[in-house]
Amino acid sequence: MNQLEAILKGMVQPFLEPETYSNLLTKLVIVLIYVVVAFIVIRILNKVIEQFFKVNSKTAKSSKYKSSNRAKRSKTLIALVQNVVGYIVWFITLTTVLSKFGISVESILAGAGVVGLAIGFGAQTLVKDVIAGFFIIFENTFDIGDYVGIKNNSAPIAEGTIQSIGLRSTRILSMTGELCTIPNGTMSEVTNFSVTNGVAIIDIPISINEDLDSVEQKMETFLKVIPERYELFTAVPEVWGVNEINSYQATMRIAGETLPGEHFTGARILRRELKAFLDEEGIETPTPALVQMYQQSTDQ
């Protein structure tokens, strides 16, 4: 019984001494100082990293498109480096705080290695995602702002603009506004529409009664002004010729090279401009054969 009382007294006694609370308060103040310093250091390092990549991006002389690509790449690397630096600073802060409380950091790291090995076997998907994230970033598969299409074993997953790239997952904003978060390890096929110049291809139906050679020449003359009006076209659109023909129409195919990722916009511009051109030139658009027969019968 006396032994039990001695044990309980030994446990309670430290809480009755003022020095215990004084030491605890001192340690808490030190921890608070370390946390505040860590926040300040991270903010300063983030600013330095951001300015470093911005300066490198501005000093390189290049075309407008290459400058845009460099800006997107810089934005991707800024986010990655800032995240890594943040992890490192907080890890150093945590180990320092633990050492102030008399906790052996070396033993924790040794135990963490064994535990991490055991967890690794049960978290293979997470490890796969992280490794895939490293390859995506360092192989420059895509950058923030790129328009991409993602597939998994030939099955489409998502298509849209890259919003953020992390080591575990990537966020993609679709054209209709949905934000998709995709684990990096599930991306077996990636189509990046923002790397090379695109081609806007459209088909314009022309009445079979028109002189196709004359129409083609007029189109070629008109298309020369398109790059002057719209910067997204990198060259004069070309008339590839008659792509299809039937009893009442001939389909003319036009193609225009555009900046990366702008082929959809370029196609819409070409349709609108060529519609106005056909109306202005009085070039007849096709009427289906059944409609023509009906009109002839009503006229009679």
PDB file of C-alpha atoms in Angstrom:
ATOM      1  CA  MET A   1       0.000   0.000   0.000  1.00  0.00           C
ATOM      2  CA  ASN A   2       2.838   2.353   0.872  1.00  0.00           C
ATOM      3  CA  GLN A   3       4.479   1.529  -2.430  1.00  0.00           C
ATOM      4  CA  LEU A   4       1.290   2.501  -4.356  1.00  0.00           C
ATOM      5  CA  GLU A   5       1.069   5.769  -2.457  1.00  0.00           C
ATOM      6  CA  ALA A   6       4.687   6.507  -3.308  1.00  0.00           C
ATOM      7  CA  ILE A   7       4.039   5.903  -7.008  1.00  0.00           C
ATOM      8  CA  LEU A   8       0.953   8.143  -7.022  1.00  0.00           C
ATOM      9  CA  LYS A   9       2.797  10.835  -5.069  1.00  0.00           C
ATOM     10  CA  GLY A  10       5.668  10.677  -7.540  1.00  0.00           C
ATOM     11  CA  MET A  11       3.227  11.164 -10.420  1.00  0.00           C
ATOM     12  CA  VAL A  12       1.349  14.056  -8.813  1.00  0.00           C
ATOM     13  CA  GLN A  13       4.301  15.840  -7.223  1.00  0.00           C
ATOM     14  CA  PRO A  14       5.660  17.440 -10.460  1.00  0.00           C
ATOM     15  CA  PHE A  15       2.275  19.077 -11.081  1.00  0.00           C
ATOM     16  CA  LEU A  16       2.398  20.704  -7.663  1.00  0.00           C
ATOM     17  CA  GLU A  17       5.703  22.453  -8.260  1.00  0.00           C
ATOM     18  CA  PRO A  18       5.697  25.938  -9.896  1.00  0.00           C
ATOM     19  CA  GLU A  19       8.851  25.113 -11.832  1.00  0.00           C
ATOM     20  CA  THR A  20       6.919  22.518 -13.868  1.00  0.00           C
ATOM     21  CA  TYR A  21       4.489  25.119 -15.192  1.00  0.00           C
ATOM     22  CA  SER A  22       7.262  27.629 -15.700  1.00  0.00           C
ATOM     23  CA  ASN A  23       9.245  25.162 -17.843  1.00  0.00           C
ATOM     24  CA  LEU A  24       6.118  24.131 -19.749  1.00  0.00           C
ATOM     25  CA  LEU A  25       5.210  27.758 -20.463  1.00  0.00           C
ATOM     26  CA  THR A  26       8.760  28.444 -21.637  1.00  0.00           C
ATOM     27  CA  LYS A  27       8.662  25.487 -24.000  1.00  0.00           C
ATOM     28  CA  LEU A  28       5.249  26.503 -25.366  1.00  0.00           C
ATOM     29  CA  VAL A  29       6.541  30.013 -26.045  1.00  0.00           C
ATOM     30  CA  ILE A  30       9.554  28.533 -27.826  1.00  0.00           C
ATOM     31  CA  VAL A  31       7.261  26.293 -29.924  1.00  0.00           C
ATOM     32  CA  LEU A  32       5.112  29.301 -30.831  1.00  0.00           C
ATOM     33  CA  ILE A  33       8.225  31.237 -31.860  1.00  0.00           C
ATOM     34  CA  TYR A  34       9.392  28.326 -34.039  1.00  0.00           C
ATOM     35  CA  VAL A  35       5.969  28.114 -35.734  1.00  0.00           C
ATOM     36  CA  VAL A  36       5.853  31.858 -36.402  1.00  0.00           C
ATOM     37  CA  VAL A  37       9.406  31.814 -37.752  1.00  0.00           C
ATOM     38  CA  ALA A  38       8.509  28.853 -39.985  1.00  0.00           C
ATOM     39  CA  PHE A  39       5.524  30.778 -41.427  1.00  0.00           C
ATOM     40  CA  ILE A  40       7.730  33.821 -42.077  1.00  0.00           C
ATOM     41  CA  VAL A  41      10.496  31.733 -43.669  1.00  0.00           C
ATOM     42  CA  ILE A  42       8.018  29.955 -45.949  1.00  0.00           C
ATOM     43  CA  ARG A  43       6.468  33.276 -47.049  1.00  0.00           C
ATOM     44  CA  ILE A  44       9.902  34.743 -47.797  1.00  0.00           C
ATOM     45  CA  LEU A  45      11.088  31.645 -49.666  1.00  0.00           C
ATOM     46  CA  ASN A  46       7.848  31.518 -51.683  1.00  0.00           C
ATOM     47  CA  LYS A  47       8.380  35.129 -52.773  1.00  0.00           C
ATOM     48  CA  VAL A  48      12.016  34.424 -53.672  1.00  0.00           C
ATOM     49  CA  ILE A  49      11.050  31.338 -55.690  1.00  0.00           C
ATOM     50  CA  GLU A  50       8.291  33.219 -57.487  1.00  0.00           C
ATOM     51  CA  GLN A  51      10.559  36.145 -58.375  1.00  0.00           C
ATOM     52  CA  PHE A  52      13.355  33.804 -59.474  1.00  0.00           C
ATOM     53  CA  PHE A  53      11.193  32.006 -62.028  1.00  0.00           C
ATOM     54  CA  LYS A  54       9.556  35.245 -63.196  1.00  0.00           C
ATOM     55  CA  VAL A  55      12.942  36.876 -63.817  1.00  0.00           C
ATOM     56  CA  ASN A  56      14.170  33.839 -65.760  1.00  0.00           C
ATOM     57  CA  SER A  57      10.984  33.894 -67.821  1.00  0.00           C
ATOM     58  CA  LYS A  58      11.343  37.585 -68.677  1.00  0.00           C
ATOM     59  CA  THR A  59      15.067  37.580 -69.490  1.00  0.00           C
ATOM     60  CA  ALA A  60      14.750  34.910 -72.211  1.00  0.00           C
ATOM     61  CA  LYS A  61      13.982  36.453 -75.599  1.00  0.00           C
ATOM     62  CA  SER A  62      11.463  34.463 -77.589  1.00  0.00           C
ATOM     63  CA  SER A  63       8.295  34.647 -79.624  1.00  0.00           C
ATOM     64  CA  LYS A  64       4.912  35.373 -78.104  1.00  0.00           C
ATOM     65  CA  TYR A  65       3.950  31.686 -78.158  1.00  0.00           C
ATOM     66  CA  LYS A  66       7.231  30.545 -76.598  1.00  0.00           C
ATOM     67  CA  SER A  67       6.901  33.228 -73.921  1.00  0.00           C
ATOM     68  CA  SER A  68       3.428  31.910 -73.110  1.00  0.00           C
ATOM     69  CA  ASN A  69       4.776  28.354 -72.861  1.00  0.00           C
ATOM     70  CA  ARG A  70       7.623  29.516 -70.618  1.00  0.00           C
ATOM     71  CA  ALA A  71       5.152  31.350 -68.379  1.00  0.00           C
ATOM     72  CA  LYS A  72       3.010  28.219 -68.001  1.00  0.00           C
ATOM     73  CA  ARG A  73       6.072  26.112 -67.245  1.00  0.00           C
ATOM     74  CA  SER A  74       7.265  28.636 -64.670  1.00  0.00           C
ATOM     75  CA  LYS A  75       3.856  28.615 -62.995  1.00  0.00           C
ATOM     76  CA  THR A  76       3.975  24.814 -62.755  1.00  0.00           C
ATOM     77  CA  LEU A  77       7.495  24.744 -61.308  1.00  0.00           C
ATOM     78  CA  ILE A  78       6.740  27.574 -58.870  1.00  0.00           C
ATOM     79  CA  ALA A  79       3.887  25.560 -57.333  1.00  0.00           C
ATOM     80  CA  LEU A  80       6.021  22.399 -57.154  1.00  0.00           C
ATOM     81  CA  VAL A  81       9.113  24.036 -55.607  1.00  0.00           C
ATOM     82  CA  GLN A  82       7.031  26.013 -53.111  1.00  0.00           C
ATOM     83  CA  ASN A  83       5.304  22.815 -51.957  1.00  0.00           C
ATOM     84  CA  VAL A  84       8.611  20.976 -51.543  1.00  0.00           C
ATOM     85  CA  VAL A  85      10.178  23.893 -49.664  1.00  0.00           C
ATOM     86  CA  GLY A  86       7.138  24.070 -47.388  1.00  0.00           C
ATOM     87  CA  TYR A  87       7.420  20.362 -46.540  1.00  0.00           C
ATOM     88  CA  ILE A  88      11.136  20.740 -45.765  1.00  0.00           C
ATOM     89  CA  VAL A  89      10.670  23.792 -43.507  1.00  0.00           C
ATOM     90  CA  TRP A  90       7.847  22.184 -41.530  1.00  0.00           C
ATOM     91  CA  PHE A  91       9.833  18.942 -41.173  1.00  0.00           C
ATOM     92  CA  ILE A  92      12.805  20.862 -39.748  1.00  0.00           C
ATOM     93  CA  THR A  93      10.466  22.807 -37.442  1.00  0.00           C
ATOM     94  CA  LEU A  94       8.778  19.622 -36.189  1.00  0.00           C
ATOM     95  CA  THR A  95      12.053  17.839 -35.448  1.00  0.00           C
ATOM     96  CA  THR A  96      13.404  20.904 -33.647  1.00  0.00           C
ATOM     97  CA  VAL A  97      10.275  21.210 -31.489  1.00  0.00           C
ATOM     98  CA  LEU A  98      10.380  17.522 -30.597  1.00  0.00           C
ATOM     99  CA  SER A  99      14.019  17.804 -29.552  1.00  0.00           C
ATOM    100  CA  LYS A 100      13.100  20.722 -27.248  1.00  0.00           C
ATOM    101  CA  PHE A 101      10.663  18.419 -25.429  1.00  0.00           C
ATOM    102  CA  GLY A 102      13.373  15.785 -25.023  1.00  0.00           C
ATOM    103  CA  ILE A 103      11.980  13.418 -27.650  1.00  0.00           C
ATOM    104  CA  SER A 104      14.637  11.525 -29.618  1.00  0.00           C
ATOM    105  CA  VAL A 105      14.179  12.358 -33.295  1.00  0.00           C
ATOM    106  CA  GLU A 106      16.604   9.621 -34.383  1.00  0.00           C
ATOM    107  CA  SER A 107      14.489   6.872 -32.802  1.00  0.00           C
ATOM    108  CA  ILE A 108      11.332   8.288 -34.389  1.00  0.00           C
ATOM    109  CA  LEU A 109      12.955   8.327 -37.821  1.00  0.00           C
ATOM    110  CA  ALA A 110      14.191   4.764 -37.374  1.00  0.00           C
ATOM    111  CA  GLY A 111      10.719   3.606 -36.364  1.00  0.00           C
ATOM    112  CA  ALA A 112       9.153   5.601 -39.176  1.00  0.00           C
ATOM    113  CA  GLY A 113      11.308   3.739 -41.658  1.00  0.00           C
ATOM    114  CA  VAL A 114       9.928   0.382 -40.528  1.00  0.00           C
ATOM    115  CA  VAL A 115       6.362   1.678 -40.343  1.00  0.00           C
ATOM    116  CA  GLY A 116       6.718   3.366 -43.727  1.00  0.00           C
ATOM    117  CA  LEU A 117       7.864   0.093 -45.272  1.00  0.00           C
ATOM    118  CA  ALA A 118       4.814  -1.678 -43.874  1.00  0.00           C
ATOM    119  CA  ILE A 119       2.471   1.090 -45.023  1.00  0.00           C
ATOM    120  CA  GLY A 120       4.085   1.085 -48.454  1.00  0.00           C
ATOM    121  CA  PHE A 121       2.811  -2.406 -49.175  1.00  0.00           C
ATOM    122  CA  GLY A 122      -0.722  -1.275 -48.372  1.00  0.00           C
ATOM    123  CA  ALA A 123      -0.469   2.067 -50.176  1.00  0.00           C
ATOM    124  CA  GLN A 124       0.889   0.996 -53.543  1.00  0.00           C
ATOM    125  CA  THR A 125      -1.689   3.130 -55.370  1.00  0.00           C
ATOM    126  CA  LEU A 126      -0.564   6.250 -53.517  1.00  0.00           C
ATOM    127  CA  VAL A 127       3.092   5.500 -54.275  1.00  0.00           C
ATOM    128  CA  LYS A 128       2.170   4.926 -57.933  1.00  0.00           C
ATOM    129  CA  ASP A 129       0.384   8.295 -58.075  1.00  0.00           C
ATOM    130  CA  VAL A 130       3.348  10.140 -56.546  1.00  0.00           C
ATOM    131  CA  ILE A 131       5.873   8.528 -58.898  1.00  0.00           C
ATOM    132  CA  ALA A 132       3.645   9.320 -61.885  1.00  0.00           C
ATOM    133  CA  GLY A 133       3.387  12.920 -60.630  1.00  0.00           C
ATOM    134  CA  PHE A 134       7.184  13.248 -60.640  1.00  0.00           C
ATOM    135  CA  PHE A 135       7.373  11.988 -64.229  1.00  0.00           C
ATOM    136  CA  ILE A 136       4.542  14.294 -65.374  1.00  0.00           C
ATOM    137  CA  ILE A 137       6.286  17.365 -63.944  1.00  0.00           C
ATOM    138  CA  PHE A 138       9.885  16.628 -64.890  1.00  0.00           C
ATOM    139  CA  GLU A 139       9.099  15.207 -68.340  1.00  0.00           C
ATOM    140  CA  ASN A 140       6.941  18.278 -69.021  1.00  0.00           C
ATOM    141  CA  THR A 141       3.959  16.169 -70.103  1.00  0.00           C
ATOM    142  CA  PHE A 142       1.731  19.196 -69.571  1.00  0.00           C
ATOM    143  CA  ASP A 143       1.732  22.487 -67.693  1.00  0.00           C
ATOM    144  CA  ILE A 144      -0.842  24.600 -65.910  1.00  0.00           C
ATOM    145  CA  GLY A 145      -3.064  26.204 -68.561  1.00  0.00           C
ATOM    146  CA  ASP A 146      -2.616  23.463 -71.178  1.00  0.00           C
ATOM    147  CA  TYR A 147      -5.691  21.921 -72.815  1.00  0.00           C
ATOM    148  CA  VAL A 148      -5.423  18.132 -72.580  1.00  0.00           C
ATOM    149  CA  GLY A 149      -7.367  14.930 -73.062  1.00  0.00           C
ATOM    150  CA  ILE A 150      -6.815  12.140 -70.507  1.00  0.00           C
ATOM    151  CA  LYS A 151      -7.452   8.436 -71.096  1.00  0.00           C
ATOM    152  CA  ASN A 152      -7.043   5.329 -68.972  1.00  0.00           C
ATOM    153  CA  ASN A 153      -6.523   2.180 -71.046  1.00  0.00           C
ATOM    154  CA  SER A 154      -8.057   3.949 -74.094  1.00  0.00           C
ATOM    155  CA  ALA A 155     -11.154   4.968 -72.093  1.00  0.00           C
ATOM    156  CA  PRO A 156     -11.619   8.772 -71.940  1.00  0.00           C
ATOM    157  CA  ILE A 157     -11.510  10.164 -68.393  1.00  0.00           C
ATOM    158  CA  ALA A 158     -11.516  13.928 -68.808  1.00  0.00           C
ATOM    159  CA  GLU A 159     -10.764  16.716 -71.250  1.00  0.00           C
ATOM    160  CA  GLY A 160     -10.141  20.334 -70.364  1.00  0.00           C
ATOM    161  CA  THR A 161      -7.683  22.915 -69.061  1.00  0.00           C
ATOM    162  CA  ILE A 162      -5.092  22.018 -66.414  1.00  0.00           C
ATOM    163  CA  GLN A 163      -5.813  23.986 -63.229  1.00  0.00           C
ATOM    164  CA  SER A 164      -3.204  22.508 -60.890  1.00  0.00           C
ATOM    165  CA  ILE A 165      -0.576  19.763 -60.859  1.00  0.00           C
ATOM    166  CA  GLY A 166       0.338  17.930 -57.665  1.00  0.00           C
ATOM    167  CA  LEU A 167       2.495  14.949 -56.887  1.00  0.00           C
ATOM    168  CA  ARG A 168      -0.587  12.818 -56.195  1.00  0.00           C
ATOM    169  CA  SER A 169      -3.309  14.239 -58.419  1.00  0.00           C
ATOM    170  CA  THR A 170      -4.076  16.736 -61.172  1.00  0.00           C
ATOM    171  CA  ARG A 171      -7.097  19.024 -61.494  1.00  0.00           C
ATOM    172  CA  ILE A 172      -8.715  19.600 -64.885  1.00  0.00           C
ATOM    173  CA  LEU A 173     -11.444  22.129 -65.654  1.00  0.00           C
ATOM    174  CA  SER A 174     -13.721  20.977 -68.484  1.00  0.00           C
ATOM    175  CA  MET A 175     -15.222  23.293 -71.085  1.00  0.00           C
ATOM    176  CA  THR A 176     -18.619  23.043 -69.374  1.00  0.00           C
ATOM    177  CA  GLY A 177     -17.265  24.011 -65.955  1.00  0.00           C
ATOM    178  CA  GLU A 178     -16.747  20.686 -64.156  1.00  0.00           C
ATOM    179  CA  LEU A 179     -13.544  20.435 -62.075  1.00  0.00           C
ATOM    180  CA  CYS A 180     -12.119  16.893 -62.247  1.00  0.00           C
ATOM    181  CA  THR A 181      -9.469  15.649 -59.815  1.00  0.00           C
ATOM    182  CA  ILE A 182      -7.595  12.732 -61.363  1.00  0.00           C
ATOM    183  CA  PRO A 183      -4.975  10.548 -59.599  1.00  0.00           C
ATOM    184  CA  ASN A 184      -1.746  10.784 -61.596  1.00  0.00           C
ATOM    185  CA  GLY A 185      -1.322   7.016 -61.691  1.00  0.00           C
ATOM    186  CA  THR A 186      -4.515   6.553 -63.733  1.00  0.00           C
ATOM    187  CA  MET A 187      -3.260   8.618 -66.692  1.00  0.00           C
ATOM    188  CA  SER A 188      -2.141   5.996 -69.176  1.00  0.00           C
ATOM    189  CA  GLU A 189      -2.641   8.218 -72.257  1.00  0.00           C
ATOM    190  CA  VAL A 190      -2.321  12.007 -72.401  1.00  0.00           C
ATOM    191  CA  THR A 191      -3.111  14.140 -75.450  1.00  0.00           C
ATOM    192  CA  ASN A 192      -1.773  17.681 -75.085  1.00  0.00           C
ATOM    193  CA  PHE A 193      -3.462  20.080 -77.516  1.00  0.00           C
ATOM    194  CA  SER A 194      -1.319  23.031 -76.392  1.00  0.00           C
ATOM    195  CA  VAL A 195       2.144  21.873 -77.471  1.00  0.00           C
ATOM    196  CA  THR A 196       2.134  22.166 -81.264  1.00  0.00           C
ATOM    197  CA  ASN A 197       0.183  24.337 -83.672  1.00  0.00           C
ATOM    198  CA  GLY A 198      -3.354  23.175 -84.373  1.00  0.00           C
ATOM    199  CA  VAL A 199      -5.259  23.008 -87.651  1.00  0.00           C
ATOM    200  CA  ALA A 200      -8.807  24.317 -87.966  1.00  0.00           C
ATOM    201  CA  ILE A 201     -10.612  22.239 -90.628  1.00  0.00           C
ATOM    202  CA  ILE A 202     -14.093  23.090 -91.868  1.00  0.00           C
ATOM    203  CA  ASP A 203     -16.355  22.009 -94.741  1.00  0.00           C
ATOM    204  CA  ILE A 204     -18.378  24.631 -96.625  1.00  0.00           C
ATOM    205  CA  PRO A 205     -21.279  23.435 -98.816  1.00  0.00           C
ATOM    206  CA  ILE A 206     -21.612  25.136-102.202  1.00  0.00           C
ATOM    207  CA  SER A 207     -24.478  24.756-104.651  1.00  0.00           C
ATOM    208  CA  ILE A 208     -23.726  22.329-107.479  1.00  0.00           C
ATOM    209  CA  ASN A 209     -24.823  25.048-109.904  1.00  0.00           C
ATOM    210  CA  GLU A 210     -21.839  27.266-109.036  1.00  0.00           C
ATOM    211  CA  ASP A 211     -18.542  27.383-110.937  1.00  0.00           C
ATOM    212  CA  LEU A 212     -16.327  25.621-108.392  1.00  0.00           C
ATOM    213  CA  ASP A 213     -13.041  26.877-109.872  1.00  0.00           C
ATOM    214  CA  SER A 214     -14.235  30.458-109.629  1.00  0.00           C
ATOM    215  CA  VAL A 215     -15.496  29.953-106.076  1.00  0.00           C
ATOM    216  CA  GLU A 216     -12.177  28.422-105.025  1.00  0.00           C
ATOM    217  CA  GLN A 217     -10.188  31.332-106.464  1.00  0.00           C
ATOM    218  CA  LYS A 218     -12.402  33.875-104.707  1.00  0.00           C
ATOM    219  CA  MET A 219     -12.044  31.985-101.426  1.00  0.00           C
ATOM    220  CA  GLU A 220      -8.261  31.894-101.713  1.00  0.00           C
ATOM    221  CA  THR A 221      -8.160  35.647-102.290  1.00  0.00           C
ATOM    222  CA  PHE A 222     -10.489  36.312 -99.363  1.00  0.00           C
ATOM    223  CA  LEU A 223      -8.618  34.018 -96.940  1.00  0.00           C
ATOM    224  CA  LYS A 224      -5.406  36.048 -97.301  1.00  0.00           C
ATOM    225  CA  VAL A 225      -6.803  38.719 -94.977  1.00  0.00           C
ATOM    226  CA  ILE A 226      -7.739  36.275 -92.182  1.00  0.00           C
ATOM    227  CA  PRO A 227      -4.300  36.247 -90.423  1.00  0.00           C
ATOM    228  CA  GLU A 228      -4.331  40.059 -90.440  1.00  0.00           C
ATOM    229  CA  ARG A 229      -7.676  40.124 -88.628  1.00  0.00           C
ATOM    230  CA  TYR A 230      -7.054  37.274 -86.191  1.00  0.00           C
ATOM    231  CA  GLU A 231      -3.672  36.702 -84.527  1.00  0.00           C
ATOM    232  CA  LEU A 232      -4.464  33.103 -83.648  1.00  0.00           C
ATOM    233  CA  PHE A 233      -3.926  32.113 -87.316  1.00  0.00           C
ATOM    234  CA  THR A 234      -0.220  31.518 -87.968  1.00  0.00           C
ATOM    235  CA  ALA A 235      -0.592  31.250 -91.765  1.00  0.00           C
ATOM    236  CA  VAL A 236      -3.075  31.964 -94.529  1.00  0.00           C
ATOM    237  CA  PRO A 237      -5.846  29.305 -94.490  1.00  0.00           C
ATOM    238  CA  GLU A 238      -5.809  27.035 -97.537  1.00  0.00           C
ATOM    239  CA  VAL A 239      -8.597  25.697 -99.718  1.00  0.00           C
ATOM    240  CA  TRP A 240      -7.934  21.981-100.000  1.00  0.00           C
ATOM    241  CA  GLY A 241     -10.541  21.566-102.738  1.00  0.00           C
ATOM    242  CA  VAL A 242     -13.760  19.622-103.188  1.00  0.00           C
ATOM    243  CA  ASN A 243     -14.070  17.088-100.391  1.00  0.00           C
ATOM    244  CA  GLU A 244     -17.515  15.697-101.248  1.00  0.00           C
ATOM    245  CA  ILE A 245     -20.087  16.053-104.004  1.00  0.00           C
ATOM    246  CA  ASN A 246     -23.669  14.894-104.566  1.00  0.00           C
ATOM    247  CA  SER A 247     -26.700  15.820-106.671  1.00  0.00           C
ATOM    248  CA  TYR A 248     -27.239  19.253-105.120  1.00  0.00           C
ATOM    249  CA  GLN A 249     -23.997  20.373-103.416  1.00  0.00           C
ATOM    250  CA  ALA A 250     -20.229  20.297-103.490  1.00  0.00           C
ATOM    251  CA  THR A 251     -18.398  20.504-100.160  1.00  0.00           C
ATOM    252  CA  MET A 252     -15.255  22.656-100.119  1.00  0.00           C
ATOM    253  CA  ARG A 253     -12.714  21.868 -97.386  1.00  0.00           C
ATOM    254  CA  ILE A 254     -10.715  24.742 -95.862  1.00  0.00           C
ATOM    255  CA  ALA A 255      -7.866  24.352 -93.351  1.00  0.00           C
ATOM    256  CA  GLY A 256      -6.067  27.013 -91.336  1.00  0.00           C
ATOM    257  CA  GLU A 257      -3.046  26.580 -89.045  1.00  0.00           C
ATOM    258  CA  THR A 258      -3.589  28.119 -85.609  1.00  0.00           C
ATOM    259  CA  LEU A 259      -1.733  28.636 -82.367  1.00  0.00           C
ATOM    260  CA  PRO A 260      -1.721  25.585 -80.050  1.00  0.00           C
ATOM    261  CA  GLY A 261      -5.135  24.838 -78.592  1.00  0.00           C
ATOM    262  CA  GLU A 262      -6.904  27.427 -80.781  1.00  0.00           C
ATOM    263  CA  HIS A 263      -8.155  25.148 -83.576  1.00  0.00           C
ATOM    264  CA  PHE A 264     -11.719  25.043 -82.222  1.00  0.00           C
ATOM    265  CA  THR A 265     -11.873  28.832 -82.068  1.00  0.00           C
ATOM    266  CA  GLY A 266     -10.241  29.069 -85.477  1.00  0.00           C
ATOM    267  CA  ALA A 267     -12.862  26.775 -87.001  1.00  0.00           C
ATOM    268  CA  ARG A 268     -15.686  28.896 -85.622  1.00  0.00           C
ATOM    269  CA  ILE A 269     -14.073  32.061 -87.010  1.00  0.00           C
ATOM    270  CA  LEU A 270     -13.637  30.529 -90.455  1.00  0.00           C
ATOM    271  CA  ARG A 271     -17.275  29.426 -90.592  1.00  0.00           C
ATOM    272  CA  ARG A 272     -18.529  32.875 -89.658  1.00  0.00           C
ATOM    273  CA  GLU A 273     -16.193  34.731 -92.021  1.00  0.00           C
ATOM    274  CA  LEU A 274     -16.872  32.432 -94.970  1.00  0.00           C
ATOM    275  CA  LYS A 275     -20.637  32.650 -94.403  1.00  0.00           C
ATOM    276  CA  ALA A 276     -20.408  36.434 -94.645  1.00  0.00           C
ATOM    277  CA  PHE A 277     -18.142  36.104 -97.707  1.00  0.00           C
ATOM    278  CA  LEU A 278     -20.601  33.824 -99.523  1.00  0.00           C
ATOM    279  CA  ASP A 279     -23.470  36.211 -98.846  1.00  0.00           C
ATOM    280  CA  GLU A 280     -21.460  39.208-100.017  1.00  0.00           C
ATOM    281  CA  GLU A 281     -20.330  37.502-103.229  1.00  0.00           C
ATOM    282  CA  GLY A 282     -23.797  36.127-103.938  1.00  0.00           C
ATOM    283  CA  ILE A 283     -22.507  32.557-104.060  1.00  0.00           C
ATOM    284  CA  GLU A 284     -25.433  30.161-103.909  1.00  0.00           C
ATOM    285  CA  THR A 285     -25.679  27.742-101.001  1.00  0.00           C
ATOM    286  CA  PRO A 286     -27.135  24.285-101.681  1.00  0.00           C
ATOM    287  CA  THR A 287     -30.795  23.355-101.473  1.00  0.00           C
ATOM    288  CA  PRO A 288     -31.665  19.650-100.966  1.00  0.00           C
ATOM    289  CA  ALA A 289     -33.088  17.904-104.037  1.00  0.00           C
ATOM    290  CA  LEU A 290     -36.426  17.119-102.339  1.00  0.00           C
ATOM    291  CA  VAL A 291     -36.925  20.777-101.483  1.00  0.00           C
ATOM    292  CA  GLN A 292     -36.102  21.785-105.066  1.00  0.00           C
ATOM    293  CA  MET A 293     -38.656  19.310-106.439  1.00  0.00           C
ATOM    294  CA  TYR A 294     -41.288  20.601-104.005  1.00  0.00           C
ATOM    295  CA  GLN A 295     -40.616  24.200-104.989  1.00  0.00           C
ATOM    296  CA  GLN A 296     -40.874  23.350-108.687  1.00  0.00           C
ATOM    297  CA  SER A 297     -44.189  21.549-108.146  1.00  0.00           C
ATOM    298  CA  THR A 298     -45.682  24.490-106.252  1.00  0.00           C
ATOM    299  CA  ASP A 299     -44.528  26.906-108.941  1.00  0.00           C
ATOM    300  CA  GLN A 300     -46.368  24.843-111.560  1.00  0.00           C
TER     301      GLN A 300
END
